[in-house]
PDB file of C-alpha atoms in Angstrom:
ATOM      1  CA  MET A   1      46.817   8.735   9.913  1.00  0.00           C
ATOM      2  CA  ASP A   2      45.494   9.134   6.311  1.00  0.00           C
ATOM      3  CA  LYS A   3      41.743   9.556   6.603  1.00  0.00           C
ATOM      4  CA  THR A   4      41.145   7.692   3.176  1.00  0.00           C
ATOM      5  CA  VAL A   5      39.321   4.417   3.095  1.00  0.00           C
ATOM      6  CA  GLY A   6      38.657   1.648  -0.095  1.00  0.00           C
ATOM      7  CA  ILE A   7      35.463  -0.108   0.104  1.00  0.00           C
ATOM      8  CA  VAL A   8      34.703  -2.693  -2.482  1.00  0.00           C
ATOM      9  CA  GLY A   9      30.952  -3.776  -2.232  1.00  0.00           C
ATOM     10  CA  LEU A  10      28.223  -0.718  -1.701  1.00  0.00           C
ATOM     11  CA  GLY A  11      25.441  -3.374  -0.866  1.00  0.00           C
ATOM     12  CA  ILE A  12      23.497  -2.842   2.170  1.00  0.00           C
ATOM     13  CA  MET A  13      26.203  -3.043   4.580  1.00  0.00           C
ATOM     14  CA  GLY A  14      29.098  -1.747   2.492  1.00  0.00           C
ATOM     15  CA  GLY A  15      26.809   1.368   1.584  1.00  0.00           C
ATOM     16  CA  ALA A  16      25.939   2.249   4.940  1.00  0.00           C
ATOM     17  CA  ILE A  17      29.270   1.655   6.331  1.00  0.00           C
ATOM     18  CA  ALA A  18      30.343   4.283   3.223  1.00  0.00           C
ATOM     19  CA  ARG A  19      27.752   6.686   4.742  1.00  0.00           C
ATOM     20  CA  ASN A  20      29.044   6.457   7.839  1.00  0.00           C
ATOM     21  CA  LEU A  21      32.379   7.130   7.394  1.00  0.00           C
ATOM     22  CA  VAL A  22      31.825  10.319   4.533  1.00  0.00           C
ATOM     23  CA  GLU A  23      29.681  11.989   7.875  1.00  0.00           C
ATOM     24  CA  ARG A  24      32.642  11.696  10.150  1.00  0.00           C
ATOM     25  CA  GLY A  25      35.617  13.269   7.824  1.00  0.00           C
ATOM     26  CA  TRP A  26      36.856   9.922   5.707  1.00  0.00           C
ATOM     27  CA  ARG A  27      37.503  10.249   1.483  1.00  0.00           C
ATOM     28  CA  VAL A  28      35.759   7.044   1.213  1.00  0.00           C
ATOM     29  CA  VAL A  29      36.612   5.185  -2.472  1.00  0.00           C
ATOM     30  CA  GLY A  30      34.298   2.882  -2.894  1.00  0.00           C
ATOM     31  CA  PHE A  31      33.509   0.597  -5.815  1.00  0.00           C
ATOM     32  CA  ASP A  32      30.721  -1.728  -6.684  1.00  0.00           C
ATOM     33  CA  ILE A  33      29.353  -3.886  -9.828  1.00  0.00           C
ATOM     34  CA  ASP A  34      26.057  -2.659  -9.891  1.00  0.00           C
ATOM     35  CA  ALA A  35      26.405   0.685 -11.417  1.00  0.00           C
ATOM     36  CA  ALA A  36      22.830   2.032 -10.118  1.00  0.00           C
ATOM     37  CA  ARG A  37      24.089   1.726  -6.563  1.00  0.00           C
ATOM     38  CA  CYS A  38      27.189   3.149  -7.406  1.00  0.00           C
ATOM     39  CA  ALA A  39      25.082   6.487  -8.546  1.00  0.00           C
ATOM     40  CA  GLU A  40      23.524   6.874  -5.366  1.00  0.00           C
ATOM     41  CA  LEU A  41      26.341   6.460  -3.564  1.00  0.00           C
ATOM     42  CA  ALA A  42      28.215   8.825  -5.345  1.00  0.00           C
ATOM     43  CA  ARG A  43      25.331  11.570  -4.367  1.00  0.00           C
ATOM     44  CA  ASP A  44      26.447  11.174  -0.760  1.00  0.00           C
ATOM     45  CA  ASN A  45      30.106  12.362  -1.402  1.00  0.00           C
ATOM     46  CA  ILE A  46      31.600   8.472  -1.847  1.00  0.00           C
ATOM     47  CA  ILE A  47      34.024   8.314  -4.665  1.00  0.00           C
ATOM     48  CA  ILE A  48      33.339   5.767  -7.305  1.00  0.00           C
ATOM     49  CA  ALA A  49      35.839   4.242  -8.394  1.00  0.00           C
ATOM     50  CA  ASP A  50      36.224   2.817 -11.689  1.00  0.00           C
ATOM     51  CA  ASN A  51      37.647  -1.011 -10.330  1.00  0.00           C
ATOM     52  CA  ALA A  52      38.636  -2.481  -7.076  1.00  0.00           C
ATOM     53  CA  GLY A  53      42.586  -2.295  -8.399  1.00  0.00           C
ATOM     54  CA  GLN A  54      41.954   1.573  -8.253  1.00  0.00           C
ATOM     55  CA  VAL A  55      40.483   1.362  -5.217  1.00  0.00           C
ATOM     56  CA  ALA A  56      43.864  -0.448  -3.885  1.00  0.00           C
ATOM     57  CA  ARG A  57      45.923   1.690  -5.902  1.00  0.00           C
ATOM     58  CA  ASP A  58      44.295   4.720  -3.906  1.00  0.00           C
ATOM     59  CA  ALA A  59      43.444   3.731  -0.578  1.00  0.00           C
ATOM     60  CA  PRO A  60      45.962   2.483   2.133  1.00  0.00           C
ATOM     61  CA  ILE A  61      43.142   0.627   3.881  1.00  0.00           C
ATOM     62  CA  ILE A  62      40.690  -1.248   1.689  1.00  0.00           C
ATOM     63  CA  MET A  63      37.552  -3.052   2.834  1.00  0.00           C
ATOM     64  CA  THR A  64      35.648  -5.603   1.308  1.00  0.00           C
ATOM     65  CA  SER A  65      31.870  -6.682   1.845  1.00  0.00           C
ATOM     66  CA  LEU A  66      31.210  -9.104  -0.931  1.00  0.00           C
ATOM     67  CA  SER A  67      28.123 -11.976  -1.021  1.00  0.00           C
ATOM     68  CA  SER A  68      29.820 -14.563  -2.498  1.00  0.00           C
ATOM     69  CA  PRO A  69      33.301 -16.659  -2.039  1.00  0.00           C
ATOM     70  CA  GLU A  70      33.805 -16.303  -6.099  1.00  0.00           C
ATOM     71  CA  ALA A  71      33.767 -12.398  -5.588  1.00  0.00           C
ATOM     72  CA  VAL A  72      36.103 -12.151  -2.861  1.00  0.00           C
ATOM     73  CA  GLU A  73      38.676 -14.671  -4.406  1.00  0.00           C
ATOM     74  CA  ASP A  74      37.945 -12.299  -7.575  1.00  0.00           C
ATOM     75  CA  VAL A  75      38.527  -9.016  -5.554  1.00  0.00           C
ATOM     76  CA  ALA A  76      41.899 -10.071  -3.383  1.00  0.00           C
ATOM     77  CA  THR A  77      43.446 -11.392  -7.230  1.00  0.00           C
ATOM     78  CA  THR A  78      42.673  -7.904  -8.268  1.00  0.00           C
ATOM     79  CA  ILE A  79      44.192  -6.342  -5.721  1.00  0.00           C
ATOM     80  CA  ALA A  80      47.565  -8.605  -5.638  1.00  0.00           C
ATOM     81  CA  ASN A  81      48.257  -7.416  -9.387  1.00  0.00           C
ATOM     82  CA  THR A  82      47.707  -3.864  -9.184  1.00  0.00           C
ATOM     83  CA  GLY A  83      51.665  -3.750  -8.104  1.00  0.00           C
ATOM     84  CA  ALA A  84      50.046  -0.982  -5.263  1.00  0.00           C
ATOM     85  CA  PRO A  85      52.484  -0.846  -2.244  1.00  0.00           C
ATOM     86  CA  PRO A  86      51.426  -2.950   1.055  1.00  0.00           C
ATOM     87  CA  ARG A  87      48.084  -2.253   1.496  1.00  0.00           C
ATOM     88  CA  ILE A  88      45.696  -3.695   5.244  1.00  0.00           C
ATOM     89  CA  VAL A  89      43.205  -5.615   3.612  1.00  0.00           C
ATOM     90  CA  VAL A  90      40.148  -5.960   6.138  1.00  0.00           C
ATOM     91  CA  GLU A  91      37.362  -8.565   4.782  1.00  0.00           C
ATOM     92  CA  LEU A  92      33.784  -7.933   6.190  1.00  0.00           C
ATOM     93  CA  SER A  93      31.765 -10.773   4.814  1.00  0.00           C
ATOM     94  CA  THR A  94      30.429 -13.688   6.203  1.00  0.00           C
ATOM     95  CA  LEU A  95      32.499 -16.661   4.439  1.00  0.00           C
ATOM     96  CA  SER A  96      33.834 -19.973   4.963  1.00  0.00           C
ATOM     97  CA  ILE A  97      36.899 -20.908   7.199  1.00  0.00           C
ATOM     98  CA  THR A  98      38.892 -21.730   3.854  1.00  0.00           C
ATOM     99  CA  ASP A  99      37.532 -19.020   1.486  1.00  0.00           C
ATOM    100  CA  LYS A 100      39.181 -16.740   4.028  1.00  0.00           C
ATOM    101  CA  LEU A 101      41.946 -18.832   3.606  1.00  0.00           C
ATOM    102  CA  ARG A 102      42.342 -18.661   0.293  1.00  0.00           C
ATOM    103  CA  PHE A 103      41.948 -14.786   0.509  1.00  0.00           C
ATOM    104  CA  GLU A 104      44.541 -14.336   2.979  1.00  0.00           C
ATOM    105  CA  ALA A 105      47.008 -16.255   0.743  1.00  0.00           C
ATOM    106  CA  ILE A 106      46.240 -14.741  -2.377  1.00  0.00           C
ATOM    107  CA  LEU A 107      46.955 -11.324  -0.502  1.00  0.00           C
ATOM    108  CA  ASN A 108      49.845 -12.500   1.451  1.00  0.00           C
ATOM    109  CA  HIS A 109      51.605 -13.464  -1.451  1.00  0.00           C
ATOM    110  CA  ALA A 110      51.656 -10.027  -3.132  1.00  0.00           C
ATOM    111  CA  GLY A 111      53.085  -8.180  -0.050  1.00  0.00           C
ATOM    112  CA  HIS A 112      49.632  -7.454   1.748  1.00  0.00           C
ATOM    113  CA  ILE A 113      48.275  -8.061   4.996  1.00  0.00           C
ATOM    114  CA  ALA A 114      44.931  -9.453   5.247  1.00  0.00           C
ATOM    115  CA  LEU A 115      42.519  -9.300   8.108  1.00  0.00           C
ATOM    116  CA  ASP A 116      39.355 -11.696   9.060  1.00  0.00           C
ATOM    117  CA  CYS A 117      36.703  -9.380  10.402  1.00  0.00           C
ATOM    118  CA  PRO A 118      33.196  -9.979  10.020  1.00  0.00           C
ATOM    119  CA  LEU A 119      29.942  -8.157  11.264  1.00  0.00           C
ATOM    120  CA  SER A 120      27.752  -8.285  13.877  1.00  0.00           C
ATOM    121  CA  GLY A 121      24.314  -6.581  13.170  1.00  0.00           C
ATOM    122  CA  THR A 122      21.880  -6.012  10.045  1.00  0.00           C
ATOM    123  CA  GLY A 123      21.671  -3.988   7.261  1.00  0.00           C
ATOM    124  CA  ALA A 124      19.711  -1.712   9.291  1.00  0.00           C
ATOM    125  CA  GLN A 125      21.740  -1.811  12.339  1.00  0.00           C
ATOM    126  CA  ALA A 126      25.033  -0.879   9.835  1.00  0.00           C
ATOM    127  CA  ARG A 127      23.001   2.496   9.173  1.00  0.00           C
ATOM    128  CA  ASN A 128      23.163   3.327  13.053  1.00  0.00           C
ATOM    129  CA  ARG A 129      26.356   2.136  14.003  1.00  0.00           C
ATOM    130  CA  ASP A 130      25.241  -0.427  15.549  1.00  0.00           C
ATOM    131  CA  LEU A 131      27.628  -3.098  14.627  1.00  0.00           C
ATOM    132  CA  VAL A 132      30.350  -5.123  16.580  1.00  0.00           C
ATOM    133  CA  VAL A 133      33.703  -6.037  14.585  1.00  0.00           C
ATOM    134  CA  TYR A 134      35.067  -9.597  15.114  1.00  0.00           C
ATOM    135  CA  ALA A 135      38.604  -8.519  14.467  1.00  0.00           C
ATOM    136  CA  SER A 136      41.236 -11.464  13.924  1.00  0.00           C
ATOM    137  CA  GLY A 137      45.198 -11.476  12.122  1.00  0.00           C
ATOM    138  CA  ASP A 138      47.678  -9.152  12.669  1.00  0.00           C
ATOM    139  CA  SER A 139      47.594  -7.514  15.671  1.00  0.00           C
ATOM    140  CA  ALA A 140      49.543  -4.386  14.809  1.00  0.00           C
ATOM    141  CA  ALA A 141      47.391  -3.694  11.563  1.00  0.00           C
ATOM    142  CA  ILE A 142      44.376  -4.728  13.840  1.00  0.00           C
ATOM    143  CA  ALA A 143      45.345  -1.643  16.026  1.00  0.00           C
ATOM    144  CA  GLN A 144      46.415   0.616  12.699  1.00  0.00           C
ATOM    145  CA  CYS A 145      42.342   0.089  12.023  1.00  0.00           C
ATOM    146  CA  SER A 146      40.493   0.737  15.535  1.00  0.00           C
ATOM    147  CA  ASP A 147      40.036   4.374  14.765  1.00  0.00           C
ATOM    148  CA  LEU A 148      38.156   3.591  11.621  1.00  0.00           C
ATOM    149  CA  PHE A 149      36.184   0.389  13.259  1.00  0.00           C
ATOM    150  CA  ALA A 150      35.326   3.220  16.190  1.00  0.00           C
ATOM    151  CA  ASP A 151      33.587   5.365  13.101  1.00  0.00           C
ATOM    152  CA  PHE A 152      30.938   2.832  11.679  1.00  0.00           C
ATOM    153  CA  ALA A 153      30.767   0.210  14.741  1.00  0.00           C
ATOM    154  CA  LYS A 154      29.919   0.547  18.381  1.00  0.00           C
ATOM    155  CA  GLN A 155      32.383  -1.970  19.307  1.00  0.00           C
ATOM    156  CA  SER A 156      35.643  -3.896  18.147  1.00  0.00           C
ATOM    157  CA  ALA A 157      37.774  -6.660  19.476  1.00  0.00           C
ATOM    158  CA  ASP A 158      40.995  -8.251  18.577  1.00  0.00           C
ATOM    159  CA  LEU A 159      40.441 -12.125  18.704  1.00  0.00           C
ATOM    160  CA  GLY A 160      43.791 -12.961  17.978  1.00  0.00           C
ATOM    161  CA  ALA A 161      44.937 -15.584  14.995  1.00  0.00           C
ATOM    162  CA  TYR A 162      43.410 -14.642  11.112  1.00  0.00           C
ATOM    163  CA  GLY A 163      40.041 -16.695  11.255  1.00  0.00           C
ATOM    164  CA  ASN A 164      38.876 -16.214  14.761  1.00  0.00           C
ATOM    165  CA  GLY A 165      36.679 -13.599  13.506  1.00  0.00           C
ATOM    166  CA  SER A 166      34.609 -15.985  11.353  1.00  0.00           C
ATOM    167  CA  ARG A 167      34.675 -18.375  14.286  1.00  0.00           C
ATOM    168  CA  MET A 168      33.303 -15.879  16.930  1.00  0.00           C
ATOM    169  CA  LYS A 169      31.130 -14.403  13.829  1.00  0.00           C
ATOM    170  CA  PHE A 170      29.381 -18.057  13.214  1.00  0.00           C
ATOM    171  CA  ILE A 171      28.451 -18.418  16.890  1.00  0.00           C
ATOM    172  CA  ALA A 172      26.263 -15.030  16.910  1.00  0.00           C
ATOM    173  CA  ASN A 173      25.055 -16.166  13.833  1.00  0.00           C
ATOM    174  CA  HIS A 174      23.732 -19.428  14.871  1.00  0.00           C
ATOM    175  CA  LEU A 175      22.040 -17.502  18.027  1.00  0.00           C
ATOM    176  CA  VAL A 176      20.606 -15.099  15.495  1.00  0.00           C
ATOM    177  CA  ALA A 177      19.331 -18.184  13.283  1.00  0.00           C
ATOM    178  CA  ILE A 178      17.671 -19.633  16.646  1.00  0.00           C
ATOM    179  CA  HIS A 179      16.585 -15.766  18.204  1.00  0.00           C
ATOM    180  CA  ASN A 180      14.800 -14.855  14.839  1.00  0.00           C
ATOM    181  CA  VAL A 181      12.843 -17.793  14.724  1.00  0.00           C
ATOM    182  CA  ALA A 182      12.008 -17.522  18.422  1.00  0.00           C
ATOM    183  CA  ALA A 183      10.507 -14.380  18.067  1.00  0.00           C
ATOM    184  CA  ALA A 184       8.392 -15.805  15.042  1.00  0.00           C
ATOM    185  CA  GLU A 185       6.813 -18.125  16.998  1.00  0.00           C
ATOM    186  CA  ALA A 186       6.232 -16.414  20.024  1.00  0.00           C
ATOM    187  CA  MET A 187       4.288 -13.633  17.610  1.00  0.00           C
ATOM    188  CA  VAL A 188       2.218 -16.182  16.321  1.00  0.00           C
ATOM    189  CA  LEU A 189       1.593 -17.388  19.906  1.00  0.00           C
ATOM    190  CA  ALA A 190       0.734 -14.195  20.969  1.00  0.00           C
ATOM    191  CA  GLN A 191      -1.560 -13.941  18.117  1.00  0.00           C
ATOM    192  CA  ARG A 192      -3.537 -16.766  18.917  1.00  0.00           C
ATOM    193  CA  ALA A 193      -3.996 -15.584  22.314  1.00  0.00           C
ATOM    194  CA  GLY A 194      -5.447 -12.742  21.017  1.00  0.00           C
ATOM    195  CA  LEU A 195      -2.603 -10.153  22.730  1.00  0.00           C
ATOM    196  CA  ASP A 196      -2.433  -6.474  21.141  1.00  0.00           C
ATOM    197  CA  PRO A 197       0.552  -7.264  18.812  1.00  0.00           C
ATOM    198  CA  LYS A 198       2.110  -3.594  19.288  1.00  0.00           C
ATOM    199  CA  LYS A 199       1.932  -4.154  23.112  1.00  0.00           C
ATOM    200  CA  VAL A 200       3.536  -7.240  22.944  1.00  0.00           C
ATOM    201  CA  VAL A 201       6.537  -5.933  21.097  1.00  0.00           C
ATOM    202  CA  ASP A 202       6.541  -2.757  23.795  1.00  0.00           C
ATOM    203  CA  MET A 203       6.543  -5.466  26.507  1.00  0.00           C
ATOM    204  CA  ILE A 204       8.341  -8.373  25.348  1.00  0.00           C
ATOM    205  CA  GLY A 205      11.363  -6.680  24.227  1.00  0.00           C
ATOM    206  CA  PRO A 206      12.443  -4.943  27.133  1.00  0.00           C
ATOM    207  CA  GLY A 207      11.911  -8.136  29.433  1.00  0.00           C
ATOM    208  CA  ALA A 208      13.913 -11.233  30.248  1.00  0.00           C
ATOM    209  CA  GLY A 209      12.327 -13.126  27.262  1.00  0.00           C
ATOM    210  CA  GLY A 210      13.407 -10.077  24.754  1.00  0.00           C
ATOM    211  CA  SER A 211      16.117 -10.199  22.546  1.00  0.00           C
ATOM    212  CA  ARG A 212      17.674  -8.007  20.282  1.00  0.00           C
ATOM    213  CA  MET A 213      16.238 -10.000  17.053  1.00  0.00           C
ATOM    214  CA  PHE A 214      13.094  -9.894  18.835  1.00  0.00           C
ATOM    215  CA  GLN A 215      13.356  -6.066  19.704  1.00  0.00           C
ATOM    216  CA  MET A 216      14.425  -5.571  16.051  1.00  0.00           C
ATOM    217  CA  ARG A 217      12.111  -7.878  13.541  1.00  0.00           C
ATOM    218  CA  ALA A 218       8.784  -8.083  15.896  1.00  0.00           C
ATOM    219  CA  PRO A 219       7.649  -5.267  14.636  1.00  0.00           C
ATOM    220  CA  MET A 220       8.395  -5.892  11.032  1.00  0.00           C
ATOM    221  CA  MET A 221       6.398  -9.051  11.988  1.00  0.00           C
ATOM    222  CA  VAL A 222       3.370  -6.957  13.416  1.00  0.00           C
ATOM    223  CA  GLU A 223       3.132  -4.865  10.529  1.00  0.00           C
ATOM    224  CA  GLY A 224       3.664  -7.851   7.915  1.00  0.00           C
ATOM    225  CA  VAL A 225       6.417  -5.724   6.100  1.00  0.00           C
ATOM    226  CA  TYR A 226       9.478  -7.421   5.161  1.00  0.00           C
ATOM    227  CA  GLU A 227      11.135  -5.170   2.719  1.00  0.00           C
ATOM    228  CA  PRO A 228      13.515  -3.123   2.596  1.00  0.00           C
ATOM    229  CA  ALA A 229      15.082  -6.724   3.780  1.00  0.00           C
ATOM    230  CA  THR A 230      18.116  -6.125   6.535  1.00  0.00           C
ATOM    231  CA  MET A 231      18.858  -9.733   5.715  1.00  0.00           C
ATOM    232  CA  LYS A 232      17.632 -11.246   2.826  1.00  0.00           C
ATOM    233  CA  VAL A 233      16.245 -14.913   3.532  1.00  0.00           C
ATOM    234  CA  SER A 234      18.390 -16.025   0.478  1.00  0.00           C
ATOM    235  CA  THR A 235      21.845 -13.946   1.765  1.00  0.00           C
ATOM    236  CA  TRP A 236      20.654 -15.959   5.077  1.00  0.00           C
ATOM    237  CA  GLN A 237      20.761 -19.478   3.962  1.00  0.00           C
ATOM    238  CA  LYS A 238      24.426 -19.044   2.465  1.00  0.00           C
ATOM    239  CA  ASP A 239      25.538 -18.252   5.932  1.00  0.00           C
ATOM    240  CA  MET A 240      23.261 -20.806   7.567  1.00  0.00           C
ATOM    241  CA  ALA A 241      25.091 -23.966   5.205  1.00  0.00           C
ATOM    242  CA  ILE A 242      28.333 -21.795   6.644  1.00  0.00           C
ATOM    243  CA  ILE A 243      27.575 -22.307   9.826  1.00  0.00           C
ATOM    244  CA  ALA A 244      26.403 -25.623   9.843  1.00  0.00           C
ATOM    245  CA  GLY A 245      29.439 -26.975   7.826  1.00  0.00           C
ATOM    246  CA  PHE A 246      31.162 -25.092  10.698  1.00  0.00           C
ATOM    247  CA  ALA A 247      29.861 -27.107  13.565  1.00  0.00           C
ATOM    248  CA  ASP A 248      30.061 -30.705  11.600  1.00  0.00           C
ATOM    249  CA  ASP A 249      33.969 -29.758  11.350  1.00  0.00           C
ATOM    250  CA  VAL A 250      34.614 -29.076  14.799  1.00  0.00           C
ATOM    251  CA  GLY A 251      32.273 -32.008  16.148  1.00  0.00           C
ATOM    252  CA  CYS A 252      29.588 -29.948  17.857  1.00  0.00           C
ATOM    253  CA  ALA A 253      25.657 -30.938  17.068  1.00  0.00           C
ATOM    254  CA  THR A 254      23.242 -28.208  17.035  1.00  0.00           C
ATOM    255  CA  PRO A 255      20.303 -29.754  17.877  1.00  0.00           C
ATOM    256  CA  LEU A 256      18.222 -26.105  17.958  1.00  0.00           C
ATOM    257  CA  PHE A 257      20.007 -24.044  15.122  1.00  0.00           C
ATOM    258  CA  THR A 258      19.265 -27.636  12.898  1.00  0.00           C
ATOM    259  CA  LEU A 259      15.515 -27.300  13.797  1.00  0.00           C
ATOM    260  CA  THR A 260      15.589 -23.357  12.163  1.00  0.00           C
ATOM    261  CA  GLN A 261      16.533 -24.738   9.114  1.00  0.00           C
ATOM    262  CA  PRO A 262      13.265 -26.071   7.394  1.00  0.00           C
ATOM    263  CA  VAL A 263      11.722 -23.016   8.758  1.00  0.00           C
ATOM    264  CA  TYR A 264      14.177 -20.771   6.104  1.00  0.00           C
ATOM    265  CA  VAL A 265      14.272 -23.323   3.537  1.00  0.00           C
ATOM    266  CA  GLN A 266      10.095 -23.569   3.655  1.00  0.00           C
ATOM    267  CA  ALA A 267      10.307 -18.922   3.764  1.00  0.00           C
ATOM    268  CA  MET A 268      12.149 -19.694  -0.266  1.00  0.00           C
ATOM    269  CA  ALA A 269       9.956 -22.273  -0.987  1.00  0.00           C
ATOM    270  CA  MET A 270       7.147 -19.619  -0.294  1.00  0.00           C
ATOM    271  CA  GLY A 271       8.847 -17.283  -2.287  1.00  0.00           C
ATOM    272  CA  LEU A 272      10.572 -14.757   0.272  1.00  0.00           C
ATOM    273  CA  GLY A 273      13.810 -14.912  -0.367  1.00  0.00           C
ATOM    274  CA  ASP A 274      14.138 -11.523  -1.255  1.00  0.00           C
ATOM    275  CA  GLN A 275      12.174 -10.613   2.050  1.00  0.00           C
ATOM    276  CA  ASP A 276      13.943  -9.706   5.541  1.00  0.00           C
ATOM    277  CA  THR A 277      14.177 -12.852   7.616  1.00  0.00           C
ATOM    278  CA  ALA A 278      11.257 -11.704   9.755  1.00  0.00           C
ATOM    279  CA  SER A 279       9.105 -13.003   6.946  1.00  0.00           C
ATOM    280  CA  VAL A 280       9.681 -16.274   8.681  1.00  0.00           C
ATOM    281  CA  PHE A 281       6.862 -15.401  10.975  1.00  0.00           C
ATOM    282  CA  GLU A 282       4.231 -15.865   7.771  1.00  0.00           C
ATOM    283  CA  VAL A 283       5.768 -19.612   7.165  1.00  0.00           C
ATOM    284  CA  LEU A 284       4.744 -20.079  10.701  1.00  0.00           C
ATOM    285  CA  LYS A 285       1.695 -18.759  10.274  1.00  0.00           C
ATOM    286  CA  GLN A 286       0.652 -21.280   7.850  1.00  0.00           C
ATOM    287  CA  THR A 287       2.434 -24.542  10.079  1.00  0.00           C
ATOM    288  CA  ILE A 288       1.898 -23.876  13.404  1.00  0.00           C
ATOM    289  CA  VAL A 289      -1.224 -22.791  13.974  1.00  0.00           C
ATOM    290  CA  THR A 290      -4.170 -25.524  15.358  1.00  0.00           C
ATOM    291  CA  ASP A 291      -7.465 -25.548  16.179  1.00  0.00           C
ATOM    292  CA  PRO A 292      -7.450 -24.530  20.072  1.00  0.00           C
ATOM    293  CA  LYS A 293      -9.391 -26.668  22.315  1.00  0.00           C
ATOM    294  CA  ALA A 294     -13.072 -24.864  23.191  1.00  0.00           C
ATOM    295  CA  GLY A 295     -12.824 -22.556  26.302  1.00  0.00           C
ATOM    296  CA  ALA A 296      -9.220 -21.501  25.628  1.00  0.00           C
ATOM    297  CA  GLY A 297      -9.970 -18.401  23.080  1.00  0.00           C
ATOM    298  CA  PRO A 298      -9.079 -14.859  23.977  1.00  0.00           C
ATOM    299  CA  GLN A 299     -10.666 -13.343  27.207  1.00  0.00           C
ATOM    300  CA  ARG A 300     -11.819 -10.240  26.600  1.00  0.00           C
TER     301      ARG A 300
END
């Protein structure tokens, strides 16, 4: 196959994916509205296009990794208006089903094939090719992208009808929201119990009580360092609103997920919007600590 791929959106995820693909022999044509980001990635042998239209003209497969539905719609419209031959356009972002369907309609009308393929994983996981691709849409197009997916992700699956990729991503992020806050609560509890926090990370992570979120974010909580963010609190707020709306649409209450939402809201109120979501540890340190009972303190 032609090992040329386009990427529109070279942020935390898109940039990491671009670097991994170049390392595996792909010719990557990329574009981002952030000129500094483009200059940085050009040094890593990503070919920087002048605009999204040029990406569409140069690459038979295009991936989009963007931060807002407005940006996704704008890029879809730009690609549709280029007059380029039929392209496979792989949408990687987390968006509502309505926004994904709008993306598909714009591209299909121009003769292109849109795929809904959100990713499970953080920016740190993207750097390590530790992503899962939730692919949905045209099965032949997904099969054509299988080698591409294998070069930046550890796993991918064809989930059937367009939109099922996003539905799977919503389930994954529902769990991430809960596991992240649960990890922070556990680390505050360990701190109050007088345990060595680094030993807590070492011993809890691999055990039955561990999770991927605990393994990734508890070390950040120990250090109290939340930058560079693998997922910003401000971005996560957008994703959580999408999940809440999705759950309401399908008629499913989410009591545990709902309980985590105020924690992330408080993180925003504390000015942690640009910090990693592990920073909810700082929220819980201020909101769940009470005076210990006599004799219940740490045992030395």
